[in-house]
Amino acid sequence: FVVVGAFHWIGAIATYRAWPRRWLSFVARALLALSGAFLVVVGLSPANLKPYPHVLGAMVGLVALNLAMIALAGAIGAARRWLGGMALVAGTAGLLGFALLVSGTGPPGATERLADYPGAVMVIVLGVYLLVAAVSEGRRRLHAGAR
């Protein structure tokens, strides 16, 4: 949790130049960084030893992660509709899982994973997308310079 949270935080900051210069993009990255910070809290506070910081970290982290995905969907949806659509589905599914988790509806382990996994997978998808885009741009520049 500590390492994943640190990567959320670092990724939100390090990818600044890749996102549209819109306030919604800033909000999304701020929420992603916030979710990463609270994932670190979860990792440093095992539920059996420090239940209150663990639960607080999980609650804030899950809400921030899923709201970040929804905000990213709005920020990139016009330029990359498919990617924005995936982010919107991930954030919405995660918030649904969170609502089921806090309401006590459904199996706790399953609802906790539904609250977390779609956003976590979407972070990976976004990272791979940005990496592929950067490599493609580098190749394009390399080939343009060789002509």
PDB file of C-alpha atoms in Angstrom, residues 48-137:
ATOM      1  CA  ASN A  48      -5.275  -5.033  13.480  1.00  0.00           C
ATOM      2  CA  LEU A  49      -2.841  -2.572  15.118  1.00  0.00           C
ATOM      3  CA  LYS A  50      -4.136   0.878  14.219  1.00  0.00           C
ATOM      4  CA  PRO A  51      -7.753   0.472  13.128  1.00  0.00           C
ATOM      5  CA  TYR A  52      -8.790   4.139  13.186  1.00  0.00           C
ATOM      6  CA  PRO A  53      -6.066   5.562  10.915  1.00  0.00           C
ATOM      7  CA  HIS A  54      -6.430   2.496   8.684  1.00  0.00           C
ATOM      8  CA  VAL A  55     -10.179   2.975   8.220  1.00  0.00           C
ATOM      9  CA  LEU A  56      -9.854   6.756   7.818  1.00  0.00           C
ATOM     10  CA  GLY A  57      -7.082   6.293   5.243  1.00  0.00           C
ATOM     11  CA  ALA A  58      -9.098   3.692   3.353  1.00  0.00           C
ATOM     12  CA  MET A  59     -12.273   5.773   3.320  1.00  0.00           C
ATOM     13  CA  VAL A  60     -10.648   9.023   2.171  1.00  0.00           C
ATOM     14  CA  GLY A  61      -8.348   7.181  -0.232  1.00  0.00           C
ATOM     15  CA  LEU A  62     -11.153   5.239  -1.912  1.00  0.00           C
ATOM     16  CA  VAL A  63     -13.407   8.260  -2.321  1.00  0.00           C
ATOM     17  CA  ALA A  64     -10.533  10.402  -3.637  1.00  0.00           C
ATOM     18  CA  LEU A  65      -9.397   7.700  -6.082  1.00  0.00           C
ATOM     19  CA  ASN A  66     -12.849   7.215  -7.570  1.00  0.00           C
ATOM     20  CA  LEU A  67     -13.619  10.931  -7.750  1.00  0.00           C
ATOM     21  CA  ALA A  68     -10.222  11.365  -9.450  1.00  0.00           C
ATOM     22  CA  MET A  69     -11.241   8.856 -12.127  1.00  0.00           C
ATOM     23  CA  ILE A  70     -14.536  10.666 -12.736  1.00  0.00           C
ATOM     24  CA  ALA A  71     -12.760  14.041 -12.917  1.00  0.00           C
ATOM     25  CA  LEU A  72     -10.160  12.590 -15.306  1.00  0.00           C
ATOM     26  CA  ALA A  73     -12.988  11.282 -17.467  1.00  0.00           C
ATOM     27  CA  GLY A  74     -14.289  14.817 -17.750  1.00  0.00           C
ATOM     28  CA  ALA A  75     -10.846  16.261 -18.391  1.00  0.00           C
ATOM     29  CA  ILE A  76      -9.863  13.859 -21.179  1.00  0.00           C
ATOM     30  CA  GLY A  77     -13.235  12.662 -22.462  1.00  0.00           C
ATOM     31  CA  ALA A  78     -13.418  15.073 -25.385  1.00  0.00           C
ATOM     32  CA  ALA A  79      -9.909  14.251 -26.635  1.00  0.00           C
ATOM     33  CA  ARG A  80      -9.879  10.510 -25.932  1.00  0.00           C
ATOM     34  CA  ARG A  81     -13.494   9.421 -25.624  1.00  0.00           C
ATOM     35  CA  TRP A  82     -12.685   5.723 -25.074  1.00  0.00           C
ATOM     36  CA  LEU A  83     -10.199   6.501 -22.306  1.00  0.00           C
ATOM     37  CA  GLY A  84     -12.541   8.978 -20.672  1.00  0.00           C
ATOM     38  CA  GLY A  85     -15.344   6.427 -20.871  1.00  0.00           C
ATOM     39  CA  MET A  86     -13.212   3.806 -19.164  1.00  0.00           C
ATOM     40  CA  ALA A  87     -12.251   6.260 -16.409  1.00  0.00           C
ATOM     41  CA  LEU A  88     -15.905   7.192 -15.900  1.00  0.00           C
ATOM     42  CA  VAL A  89     -16.960   3.543 -15.621  1.00  0.00           C
ATOM     43  CA  ALA A  90     -14.092   2.810 -13.208  1.00  0.00           C
ATOM     44  CA  GLY A  91     -14.880   5.782 -10.968  1.00  0.00           C
ATOM     45  CA  THR A  92     -18.608   5.103 -10.971  1.00  0.00           C
ATOM     46  CA  ALA A  93     -18.153   1.392 -10.219  1.00  0.00           C
ATOM     47  CA  GLY A  94     -15.726   2.276  -7.448  1.00  0.00           C
ATOM     48  CA  LEU A  95     -18.138   4.742  -5.846  1.00  0.00           C
ATOM     49  CA  LEU A  96     -20.903   2.138  -6.078  1.00  0.00           C
ATOM     50  CA  GLY A  97     -18.633  -0.368  -4.337  1.00  0.00           C
ATOM     51  CA  PHE A  98     -17.806   2.225  -1.694  1.00  0.00           C
ATOM     52  CA  ALA A  99     -21.509   2.920  -1.089  1.00  0.00           C
ATOM     53  CA  LEU A 100     -22.158  -0.823  -0.736  1.00  0.00           C
ATOM     54  CA  LEU A 101     -19.174  -1.132   1.614  1.00  0.00           C
ATOM     55  CA  VAL A 102     -20.197   1.623   4.007  1.00  0.00           C
ATOM     56  CA  SER A 103     -23.869   0.566   3.936  1.00  0.00           C
ATOM     57  CA  GLY A 104     -22.941  -2.992   4.863  1.00  0.00           C
ATOM     58  CA  THR A 105     -24.692  -4.366   1.789  1.00  0.00           C
ATOM     59  CA  GLY A 106     -23.023  -7.382   0.266  1.00  0.00           C
ATOM     60  CA  PRO A 107     -19.930  -9.292   1.336  1.00  0.00           C
ATOM     61  CA  PRO A 108     -17.394  -6.879   2.900  1.00  0.00           C
ATOM     62  CA  GLY A 109     -14.402  -8.270   1.000  1.00  0.00           C
ATOM     63  CA  ALA A 110     -16.159  -8.079  -2.356  1.00  0.00           C
ATOM     64  CA  THR A 111     -17.523  -4.570  -1.841  1.00  0.00           C
ATOM     65  CA  GLU A 112     -14.121  -3.344  -0.648  1.00  0.00           C
ATOM     66  CA  ARG A 113     -12.515  -4.697  -3.802  1.00  0.00           C
ATOM     67  CA  LEU A 114     -15.232  -3.188  -5.991  1.00  0.00           C
ATOM     68  CA  ALA A 115     -14.533   0.149  -4.292  1.00  0.00           C
ATOM     69  CA  ASP A 116     -10.786  -0.120  -4.969  1.00  0.00           C
ATOM     70  CA  TYR A 117      -9.924  -2.277  -7.972  1.00  0.00           C
ATOM     71  CA  PRO A 118     -11.620  -0.399 -10.847  1.00  0.00           C
ATOM     72  CA  GLY A 119      -9.791   2.836  -9.955  1.00  0.00           C
ATOM     73  CA  ALA A 120      -6.521   1.008  -9.356  1.00  0.00           C
ATOM     74  CA  VAL A 121      -6.779  -0.764 -12.712  1.00  0.00           C
ATOM     75  CA  MET A 122      -7.625   2.540 -14.399  1.00  0.00           C
ATOM     76  CA  VAL A 123      -4.481   4.124 -12.932  1.00  0.00           C
ATOM     77  CA  ILE A 124      -2.491   1.338 -14.603  1.00  0.00           C
ATOM     78  CA  VAL A 125      -4.367   1.797 -17.902  1.00  0.00           C
ATOM     79  CA  LEU A 126      -3.674   5.539 -17.815  1.00  0.00           C
ATOM     80  CA  GLY A 127      -0.002   4.925 -17.050  1.00  0.00           C
ATOM     81  CA  VAL A 128       0.375   2.461 -19.919  1.00  0.00           C
ATOM     82  CA  TYR A 129      -1.462   4.852 -22.247  1.00  0.00           C
ATOM     83  CA  LEU A 130       0.871   7.719 -21.315  1.00  0.00           C
ATOM     84  CA  LEU A 131       3.940   5.505 -21.688  1.00  0.00           C
ATOM     85  CA  VAL A 132       2.883   4.284 -25.133  1.00  0.00           C
ATOM     86  CA  ALA A 133       2.042   7.834 -26.196  1.00  0.00           C
ATOM     87  CA  ALA A 134       5.461   9.073 -25.033  1.00  0.00           C
ATOM     88  CA  VAL A 135       7.301   6.265 -26.854  1.00  0.00           C
ATOM     89  CA  SER A 136       5.273   6.894 -30.022  1.00  0.00           C
ATOM     90  CA  GLU A 137       6.015  10.616 -29.859  1.00  0.00           C
TER      91      GLU A 137
END
